Amino acid sequence: MNPTIPDTTVDEIRFSDLGLAQPLLDALHDAGYSAPTPIQREAIPLALRGRDLIGLAQTGTGKTASFTLPMVQRLLGGPRRTRVLVLTPTRELCLQVEESVQKYSKYAPVDCIPVYGGVGYEPQEKALRRGVDVVVATPGRLLDHLEKRNVDFTYLETLVLDEADRMLDMGFAPQLNRIVEQIPRYRQTLLFSATMPPEVEALGRKYLRKPVVVQVGRRSSAATTVTHAVYPVPRHRKNDLLVHLLTAADHDSVLVFTRTKSGADRVVRDLERAGVHAGAMHADKSQKDRVKALDDFKSGKLRVLVATDIAQRGLDISGITHVINFDVPQQPEDYVHRIGRTGRAASTGDAYTFMSAEEIGMVRTIERTIGQEIPRVSVPGFDFGT
Ligand code: AMP
């Protein structure tokens, strides 16, 4: 049995209550999302109705899906023309939005291309000229293409400005103006921003029509309350590093994630041997044992709980000070979920990830997904090559 308790059970709103079509619900099911996040609950129905929207939300809140889901739905069955443009400040975010469109359009094919600077121009030109439903772009490179008439926005219906505050910080205001001038006035505009300085407000007044403002709190945001660190360590020294970290500093309650059940048991054995009281939680444990481990962890009897992915989603344990990814999560989404267990409710938490040489690529993918680099911390004697 899966002990998952989705974050959002409180008011039991499901994706199917938001007006999303079956192909999207199927894709969400495949993605393993059980319930919409607050920004999704608020923004999706409004966006589906064609309203202009200002979403005040940052990375980690599920904001990307809150605009890509309605966008894909509105494209269903329509003519093959460029009907949506998403502008993002960075190449990382551009790729992340594109990935998200691919994910949600699994059963409702949509053509989407990312367009950003620093890479070959011609493949983008070819793709744009062939025609696509959705263009996700950084402003500078898109403007180049517009000036060369590689792309035609005559039929554009929806404009999304993602991380508008960052785009302005990066000095993209003139480019944004020149791009928006070439887009039909009669359109839907969605603006997302983590903050609302006067410049962003002004942008909203200029580009949006009677927008609804949706604001969500900072809960479980990957960017704010959690301090991330990656520890490079050879695979065979991970156990030693864990014992070292747990005995060197005061870690009150630590949730450790391992990839496999046997891995979890091994870690518990090693910790117990080193005098650290730990319990395991995975699918091979009886329900009774799992409940007991969780109770002991919550009451503070158990300092360390070692869990596999099954125990991960929705496990809402307040007061966790540390999450340690003993193995790098296979899916970037899992990283966000795992560290969502710490740093809740404005408390701060640390998220450490042990990275062996084989896992470097996976960490890079995670960094692209969360849109930030995670600092590397080397512990003398445990780093690669020792
Ligand atoms: P974002 O805030 O858009 O960067 O999304 C943060 C992460 O949450 C991404 O990895 C998404 O795949 C994931 N995510 C988005 N919506 C949900 C949901 N309703 N349930 C679980 N995870 C989600």
Short mmCIF file of C-alpha atoms and ligand atoms in Angstrom, two decimals:
data_model
loop_
_atom_site.label_atom_id
_atom_site.label_comp_id
_atom_site.label_asym_id
_atom_site.label_seq_id
_atom_site.Cartn_x
_atom_site.Cartn_y
_atom_site.Cartn_z
CA MET A 1 0.00 0.00 0.00
CA ASN A 2 1.19 3.46 -0.77
CA PRO A 3 1.20 5.73 2.28
CA THR A 4 0.96 8.84 0.12
CA ILE A 5 -1.04 11.71 1.52
CA PRO A 6 -1.25 14.45 -1.13
CA ASP A 7 -0.51 17.99 0.09
CA THR A 8 -3.82 19.22 -1.11
CA THR A 9 -6.27 16.75 0.37
CA VAL A 10 -7.60 19.40 2.72
CA ASP A 11 -10.18 20.69 0.34
CA GLU A 12 -10.11 17.72 -2.01
CA ILE A 13 -10.01 19.61 -5.25
CA ARG A 14 -8.98 17.35 -8.09
CA PHE A 15 -7.60 18.13 -11.52
CA SER A 16 -10.86 16.89 -13.00
CA ASP A 17 -12.73 19.65 -11.11
CA LEU A 18 -10.81 22.35 -12.94
CA GLY A 19 -12.33 21.80 -16.37
CA LEU A 20 -9.38 19.99 -17.91
CA ALA A 21 -10.02 17.59 -20.80
CA GLN A 22 -9.37 13.84 -20.61
CA PRO A 23 -6.09 13.78 -22.61
CA LEU A 24 -4.62 16.21 -20.10
CA LEU A 25 -5.98 14.33 -17.11
CA ASP A 26 -4.39 11.18 -18.51
CA ALA A 27 -1.04 12.93 -18.91
CA LEU A 28 -1.28 14.23 -15.33
CA HIS A 29 -2.05 10.75 -14.13
CA ASP A 30 1.08 9.47 -15.89
CA ALA A 31 3.10 12.28 -14.33
CA GLY A 32 1.98 10.96 -10.94
CA TYR A 33 0.40 14.20 -9.74
CA SER A 34 -2.45 13.44 -7.41
CA ALA A 35 -3.89 16.91 -6.91
CA PRO A 36 -3.43 20.45 -8.20
CA THR A 37 -1.23 22.85 -6.25
CA PRO A 38 -2.78 26.13 -5.00
CA ILE A 39 -1.64 28.18 -8.00
CA GLN A 40 -2.98 25.50 -10.34
CA ARG A 41 -6.33 25.42 -8.56
CA GLU A 42 -6.71 29.16 -8.95
CA ALA A 43 -5.13 29.82 -12.32
CA ILE A 44 -6.26 26.90 -14.49
CA PRO A 45 -10.03 27.59 -14.50
CA LEU A 46 -9.44 31.30 -15.14
CA ALA A 47 -6.95 30.68 -17.93
CA LEU A 48 -9.29 28.16 -19.54
CA ARG A 49 -12.00 30.82 -19.61
CA GLY A 50 -9.65 33.10 -21.50
CA ARG A 51 -9.04 35.58 -18.70
CA ASP A 52 -5.86 37.62 -18.44
CA LEU A 53 -3.96 36.68 -15.34
CA ILE A 54 -1.13 37.84 -13.11
CA GLY A 55 0.25 34.88 -11.17
CA LEU A 56 2.46 35.78 -8.24
CA ALA A 57 4.29 32.53 -7.66
CA GLN A 58 7.77 31.24 -7.81
CA THR A 59 9.55 28.09 -8.86
CA GLY A 60 8.45 25.06 -6.90
CA THR A 61 4.79 26.06 -6.66
CA GLY A 62 3.74 24.26 -9.83
CA LYS A 63 3.36 27.54 -11.72
CA THR A 64 4.60 26.13 -15.03
CA ALA A 65 1.78 23.60 -15.22
CA SER A 66 -0.70 26.31 -14.26
CA PHE A 67 -0.18 27.94 -17.64
CA THR A 68 0.95 25.03 -19.82
CA LEU A 69 -2.11 22.87 -19.01
CA PRO A 70 -4.75 25.42 -20.08
CA MET A 71 -2.57 26.39 -23.01
CA VAL A 72 -2.38 22.83 -24.34
CA GLN A 73 -6.11 22.41 -23.83
CA ARG A 74 -6.92 25.55 -25.79
CA LEU A 75 -4.80 24.27 -28.66
CA LEU A 76 -6.70 20.96 -28.87
CA GLY A 77 -8.06 20.39 -32.33
CA GLY A 78 -7.39 23.90 -33.60
CA PRO A 79 -5.58 24.85 -36.81
CA ARG A 80 -1.82 24.37 -37.04
CA ARG A 81 -0.51 27.89 -36.60
CA THR A 82 1.64 29.59 -34.04
CA ARG A 83 -1.00 30.37 -31.45
CA VAL A 84 1.00 30.54 -28.22
CA LEU A 85 4.19 32.37 -27.31
CA VAL A 86 5.89 31.91 -23.95
CA LEU A 87 8.70 34.31 -23.10
CA THR A 88 11.20 33.30 -20.43
CA PRO A 89 14.31 35.04 -19.10
CA THR A 90 16.76 32.15 -19.47
CA ARG A 91 17.55 29.21 -21.63
CA GLU A 92 17.08 26.87 -18.63
CA LEU A 93 13.58 28.08 -18.02
CA CYS A 94 12.86 27.96 -21.73
CA LEU A 95 13.78 24.27 -21.81
CA GLN A 96 11.84 23.60 -18.66
CA VAL A 97 8.66 25.10 -20.09
CA GLU A 98 9.15 23.15 -23.30
CA GLU A 99 9.56 19.92 -21.33
CA SER A 100 6.42 20.70 -19.45
CA VAL A 101 4.46 21.25 -22.68
CA GLN A 102 5.74 17.90 -23.99
CA LYS A 103 4.72 16.19 -20.77
CA TYR A 104 1.17 17.51 -20.70
CA SER A 105 0.55 17.14 -24.42
CA LYS A 106 1.43 13.43 -24.39
CA TYR A 107 -2.12 12.50 -25.49
CA ALA A 108 -2.89 15.76 -27.28
CA PRO A 109 -0.03 16.35 -29.70
CA VAL A 110 1.26 19.90 -29.75
CA ASP A 111 4.28 21.15 -31.64
CA CYS A 112 6.50 23.24 -29.45
CA ILE A 113 9.99 24.56 -29.99
CA PRO A 114 12.40 26.25 -27.64
CA VAL A 115 14.19 29.27 -29.09
CA TYR A 116 17.15 30.70 -27.19
CA GLY A 117 20.50 32.28 -27.82
CA GLY A 118 23.96 30.82 -27.67
CA VAL A 119 23.19 27.88 -29.95
CA GLY A 120 22.87 27.38 -33.71
CA TYR A 121 20.44 29.73 -35.39
CA GLU A 122 19.55 27.70 -38.45
CA PRO A 123 17.79 24.71 -36.89
CA GLN A 124 15.55 27.16 -35.04
CA GLU A 125 14.92 29.11 -38.25
CA LYS A 126 13.94 25.93 -40.10
CA ALA A 127 11.60 24.78 -37.35
CA LEU A 128 9.97 28.19 -37.07
CA ARG A 129 9.46 28.41 -40.81
CA ARG A 130 7.89 24.95 -40.89
CA GLY A 131 5.35 26.26 -38.39
CA VAL A 132 4.72 25.24 -34.80
CA ASP A 133 1.83 25.62 -32.33
CA VAL A 134 3.89 26.94 -29.45
CA VAL A 135 7.08 28.97 -29.37
CA VAL A 136 8.94 29.16 -26.05
CA ALA A 137 11.67 31.75 -26.30
CA THR A 138 14.10 34.10 -24.64
CA PRO A 139 13.47 37.67 -25.83
CA GLY A 140 16.80 38.43 -27.54
CA ARG A 141 16.92 35.44 -29.84
CA LEU A 142 13.24 35.65 -30.64
CA LEU A 143 13.65 39.23 -31.75
CA ASP A 144 16.37 38.16 -34.20
CA HIS A 145 13.95 35.71 -35.74
CA LEU A 146 11.13 38.24 -35.85
CA GLU A 147 13.35 40.75 -37.61
CA LYS A 148 14.26 38.14 -40.22
CA ARG A 149 10.57 37.26 -40.56
CA ASN A 150 11.19 33.64 -39.65
CA VAL A 151 8.14 33.61 -37.46
CA ASP A 152 4.65 34.95 -37.93
CA PHE A 153 2.50 35.97 -34.96
CA THR A 154 -0.58 37.03 -36.95
CA TYR A 155 -2.63 34.23 -35.43
CA LEU A 156 -1.21 34.35 -31.95
CA GLU A 157 -3.88 33.88 -29.27
CA THR A 158 -1.97 33.58 -26.01
CA LEU A 159 1.11 35.34 -24.72
CA VAL A 160 2.77 34.12 -21.52
CA LEU A 161 5.42 36.17 -19.75
CA ASP A 162 7.15 33.80 -17.35
CA GLU A 163 9.29 35.20 -14.53
CA ALA A 164 8.53 38.72 -15.68
CA ASP A 165 10.51 40.23 -12.80
CA ARG A 166 13.64 38.41 -13.88
CA MET A 167 13.17 39.44 -17.49
CA LEU A 168 13.02 43.08 -16.41
CA ASP A 169 16.00 42.64 -14.07
CA MET A 170 17.95 41.29 -17.02
CA GLY A 171 17.14 44.41 -19.03
CA PHE A 172 14.74 42.81 -21.50
CA ALA A 173 12.10 45.58 -21.35
CA PRO A 174 12.92 47.07 -24.80
CA GLN A 175 12.92 43.63 -26.43
CA LEU A 176 9.62 42.76 -24.79
CA ASN A 177 8.08 45.93 -26.15
CA ARG A 178 9.24 45.26 -29.65
CA ILE A 179 7.98 41.69 -29.53
CA VAL A 180 4.58 42.57 -28.10
CA GLU A 181 4.11 45.23 -30.81
CA GLN A 182 4.05 42.41 -33.33
CA ILE A 183 1.40 40.38 -31.55
CA PRO A 184 -2.34 40.91 -32.10
CA ARG A 185 -3.93 43.16 -29.50
CA TYR A 186 -6.84 40.84 -29.07
CA ARG A 187 -5.21 38.00 -27.20
CA GLN A 188 -4.95 36.39 -23.81
CA THR A 189 -1.96 37.42 -21.73
CA LEU A 190 -0.69 35.56 -18.66
CA LEU A 191 2.05 37.12 -16.58
CA PHE A 192 3.95 35.21 -13.91
CA SER A 193 6.34 36.78 -11.47
CA ALA A 194 7.82 35.88 -8.09
CA THR A 195 7.68 39.51 -6.97
CA MET A 196 5.60 42.53 -7.84
CA PRO A 197 7.83 45.61 -8.00
CA PRO A 198 6.36 48.76 -9.64
CA GLU A 199 8.04 47.88 -12.96
CA VAL A 200 6.18 44.58 -13.15
CA GLU A 201 2.94 46.31 -12.21
CA ALA A 202 3.51 48.77 -15.02
CA LEU A 203 4.12 45.92 -17.44
CA GLY A 204 0.87 44.33 -16.30
CA ARG A 205 -1.06 47.56 -16.92
CA LYS A 206 0.45 47.91 -20.34
CA TYR A 207 0.06 44.38 -21.68
CA LEU A 208 -2.90 42.87 -19.83
CA ARG A 209 -6.64 43.50 -19.97
CA LYS A 210 -8.53 43.42 -16.66
CA PRO A 211 -6.23 40.80 -15.18
CA VAL A 212 -7.13 38.66 -12.21
CA VAL A 213 -4.28 38.52 -9.72
CA VAL A 214 -3.56 35.13 -8.20
CA GLN A 215 -1.03 34.99 -5.41
CA VAL A 216 0.27 31.92 -3.69
CA GLY A 217 2.43 31.61 -0.61
CA ARG A 218 5.99 30.49 -0.55
CA ARG A 219 5.30 27.05 0.79
CA SER A 220 7.65 24.26 -0.26
CA SER A 221 9.37 26.47 -2.74
CA ALA A 222 12.63 25.00 -3.94
CA ALA A 223 14.16 28.44 -4.21
CA THR A 224 13.61 30.15 -0.89
CA THR A 225 13.51 28.32 2.38
CA VAL A 226 15.66 25.34 1.57
CA THR A 227 19.42 25.48 1.43
CA HIS A 228 20.72 23.04 -1.13
CA ALA A 229 24.11 21.43 -1.31
CA VAL A 230 25.65 18.69 -3.40
CA TYR A 231 28.36 16.53 -1.87
CA PRO A 232 30.58 14.89 -4.45
CA VAL A 233 31.51 11.49 -3.05
CA PRO A 234 32.59 8.13 -4.48
CA ARG A 235 29.73 5.65 -4.38
CA HIS A 236 31.40 3.28 -1.93
CA ARG A 237 32.03 6.11 0.59
CA LYS A 238 28.45 7.36 0.83
CA ASN A 239 27.72 5.43 4.03
CA ASP A 240 30.81 6.84 5.69
CA LEU A 241 29.96 10.36 4.61
CA LEU A 242 26.46 10.03 6.03
CA VAL A 243 27.74 8.81 9.39
CA HIS A 244 30.33 11.58 9.34
CA LEU A 245 27.76 14.32 8.69
CA LEU A 246 25.23 13.00 11.19
CA THR A 247 27.75 12.66 13.96
CA ALA A 248 29.65 15.88 13.23
CA ALA A 249 26.75 18.30 13.59
CA ASP A 250 23.46 18.60 15.33
CA HIS A 251 20.83 17.23 13.00
CA ASP A 252 17.55 16.87 14.79
CA SER A 253 15.39 15.02 12.34
CA VAL A 254 16.72 13.76 9.10
CA LEU A 255 14.89 12.09 6.26
CA VAL A 256 17.26 10.06 4.10
CA PHE A 257 16.20 8.84 0.66
CA THR A 258 17.72 5.83 -0.99
CA ARG A 259 16.96 4.37 -4.40
CA THR A 260 16.39 0.80 -3.27
CA LYS A 261 14.88 -1.05 -0.33
CA SER A 262 18.08 -2.98 0.32
CA GLY A 263 19.98 0.30 0.18
CA ALA A 264 17.67 1.73 2.86
CA ASP A 265 18.21 -1.31 5.10
CA ARG A 266 21.97 -1.10 4.62
CA VAL A 267 22.03 2.57 5.58
CA VAL A 268 19.98 1.88 8.72
CA ARG A 269 22.36 -0.94 9.69
CA ASP A 270 25.41 1.26 9.25
CA LEU A 271 23.89 4.13 11.19
CA GLU A 272 22.85 1.90 14.08
CA ARG A 273 26.36 0.46 14.17
CA ALA A 274 27.71 4.01 14.46
CA GLY A 275 25.32 4.75 17.30
CA VAL A 276 22.76 6.81 15.34
CA HIS A 277 19.21 5.63 15.98
CA ALA A 278 17.54 5.11 12.61
CA GLY A 279 14.50 3.39 11.11
CA ALA A 280 13.57 2.32 7.60
CA MET A 281 10.38 2.89 5.68
CA HIS A 282 9.76 1.10 2.42
CA ALA A 283 7.40 -1.26 0.64
CA ASP A 284 8.80 -4.43 2.24
CA LYS A 285 7.94 -3.23 5.70
CA SER A 286 4.53 -4.10 7.06
CA GLN A 287 2.03 -1.29 7.37
CA LYS A 288 2.33 -1.60 11.14
CA ASP A 289 6.11 -1.18 11.02
CA ARG A 290 5.84 1.80 8.72
CA VAL A 291 3.32 3.56 10.91
CA LYS A 292 5.48 2.88 13.95
CA ALA A 293 8.62 4.20 12.23
CA LEU A 294 6.77 7.33 11.21
CA ASP A 295 5.31 7.83 14.70
CA ASP A 296 8.71 7.40 16.30
CA PHE A 297 10.21 9.84 13.84
CA LYS A 298 7.50 12.41 14.48
CA SER A 299 7.78 12.11 18.23
CA GLY A 300 11.54 12.51 18.05
CA LYS A 301 12.33 8.99 19.27
CA LEU A 302 13.92 8.28 15.92
CA ARG A 303 16.35 10.88 14.64
CA VAL A 304 16.78 9.43 11.20
CA LEU A 305 14.21 7.90 8.90
CA VAL A 306 15.52 6.18 5.80
CA ALA A 307 12.93 5.88 3.04
CA THR A 308 12.62 4.83 -0.56
CA ASP A 309 10.66 6.81 -3.13
CA ILE A 310 7.43 5.12 -2.19
CA ALA A 311 7.41 6.98 1.09
CA GLN A 312 8.19 10.23 -0.59
CA ARG A 313 5.15 11.97 -2.02
CA GLY A 314 2.92 13.86 0.28
CA LEU A 315 4.72 12.67 3.38
CA ASP A 316 4.00 15.73 5.44
CA ILE A 317 6.16 15.70 8.47
CA SER A 318 6.59 19.09 9.98
CA GLY A 319 9.82 20.05 11.60
CA ILE A 320 12.20 18.09 9.42
CA THR A 321 15.52 19.85 9.50
CA HIS A 322 17.29 17.88 6.82
CA VAL A 323 16.60 15.85 3.75
CA ILE A 324 19.51 13.83 2.46
CA ASN A 325 19.40 12.30 -0.98
CA PHE A 326 21.69 9.36 -0.43
CA ASP A 327 21.15 8.54 -4.09
CA VAL A 328 20.42 11.27 -6.63
CA PRO A 329 16.71 11.13 -7.53
CA GLN A 330 16.15 9.61 -10.95
CA GLN A 331 13.56 12.18 -11.95
CA PRO A 332 14.13 15.89 -11.39
CA GLU A 333 10.52 16.14 -10.18
CA ASP A 334 11.37 13.75 -7.38
CA TYR A 335 14.06 16.10 -6.19
CA VAL A 336 11.53 18.90 -5.84
CA HIS A 337 9.12 16.59 -4.07
CA ARG A 338 11.72 15.28 -1.70
CA ILE A 339 13.02 18.62 -0.66
CA GLY A 340 9.40 19.77 -0.36
CA ARG A 341 9.41 17.69 2.82
CA THR A 342 11.69 20.20 4.44
CA GLY A 343 11.49 23.95 4.63
CA ARG A 344 7.73 23.88 4.96
CA ALA A 345 5.75 26.49 6.79
CA ALA A 346 8.55 29.04 6.67
CA SER A 347 10.96 27.02 8.73
CA THR A 348 14.31 26.54 7.11
CA GLY A 349 15.69 23.22 6.10
CA ASP A 350 18.71 21.80 4.40
CA ALA A 351 18.72 19.46 1.43
CA TYR A 352 21.92 17.54 0.82
CA THR A 353 22.49 15.37 -2.19
CA PHE A 354 25.27 12.81 -2.34
CA MET A 355 26.62 12.66 -5.86
CA SER A 356 28.89 9.91 -7.12
CA ALA A 357 30.78 10.36 -10.39
CA GLU A 358 28.09 8.33 -12.16
CA GLU A 359 25.39 10.72 -10.99
CA ILE A 360 26.87 14.02 -12.22
CA GLY A 361 24.60 14.10 -15.28
CA MET A 362 21.49 13.54 -13.17
CA VAL A 363 22.41 16.43 -10.88
CA ARG A 364 22.83 18.68 -13.91
CA THR A 365 19.36 17.74 -15.12
CA ILE A 366 17.96 18.60 -11.71
CA GLU A 367 19.71 21.96 -11.75
CA ARG A 368 18.21 22.72 -15.15
CA THR A 369 14.79 21.80 -13.84
CA ILE A 370 14.90 23.93 -10.73
CA GLY A 371 16.62 26.73 -12.62
CA GLN A 372 19.49 27.12 -10.23
CA GLU A 373 22.91 25.69 -9.63
CA ILE A 374 23.32 23.77 -6.42
CA PRO A 375 26.53 24.61 -4.56
CA ARG A 376 29.11 21.82 -4.27
CA VAL A 377 30.45 21.12 -0.82
CA SER A 378 33.49 18.95 -0.45
CA VAL A 379 34.27 17.23 2.76
CA PRO A 380 37.99 16.56 3.01
CA GLY A 381 38.68 12.86 2.75
CA PHE A 382 35.34 12.09 1.08
CA ASP A 383 35.56 13.94 -2.20
CA PHE A 384 36.12 12.20 -5.54
CA GLY A 385 39.49 10.68 -6.06
CA THR A 386 40.15 9.96 -2.41
P1 AMP B 1 7.28 24.73 -11.10
O1 AMP B 1 6.86 25.56 -9.93
O2 AMP B 1 6.43 24.93 -12.26
O3 AMP B 1 8.75 24.91 -11.39
O4 AMP B 1 7.07 23.19 -10.70
C1 AMP B 1 7.76 22.57 -9.65
C2 AMP B 1 7.74 21.05 -9.75
O5 AMP B 1 6.52 20.53 -9.27
C3 AMP B 1 7.92 20.50 -11.15
O6 AMP B 1 8.91 19.52 -11.10
C4 AMP B 1 6.59 19.89 -11.51
O7 AMP B 1 6.75 18.76 -12.31
C5 AMP B 1 6.00 19.54 -10.16
N1 AMP B 1 4.54 19.66 -10.12
C6 AMP B 1 3.78 20.56 -10.76
N2 AMP B 1 2.48 20.38 -10.47
C7 AMP B 1 2.41 19.37 -9.59
C8 AMP B 1 1.34 18.72 -8.88
N3 AMP B 1 0.08 19.12 -9.04
N4 AMP B 1 1.64 17.71 -8.07
C9 AMP B 1 2.91 17.31 -7.91
N5 AMP B 1 3.97 17.88 -8.53
C10 AMP B 1 3.73 18.90 -9.35
#
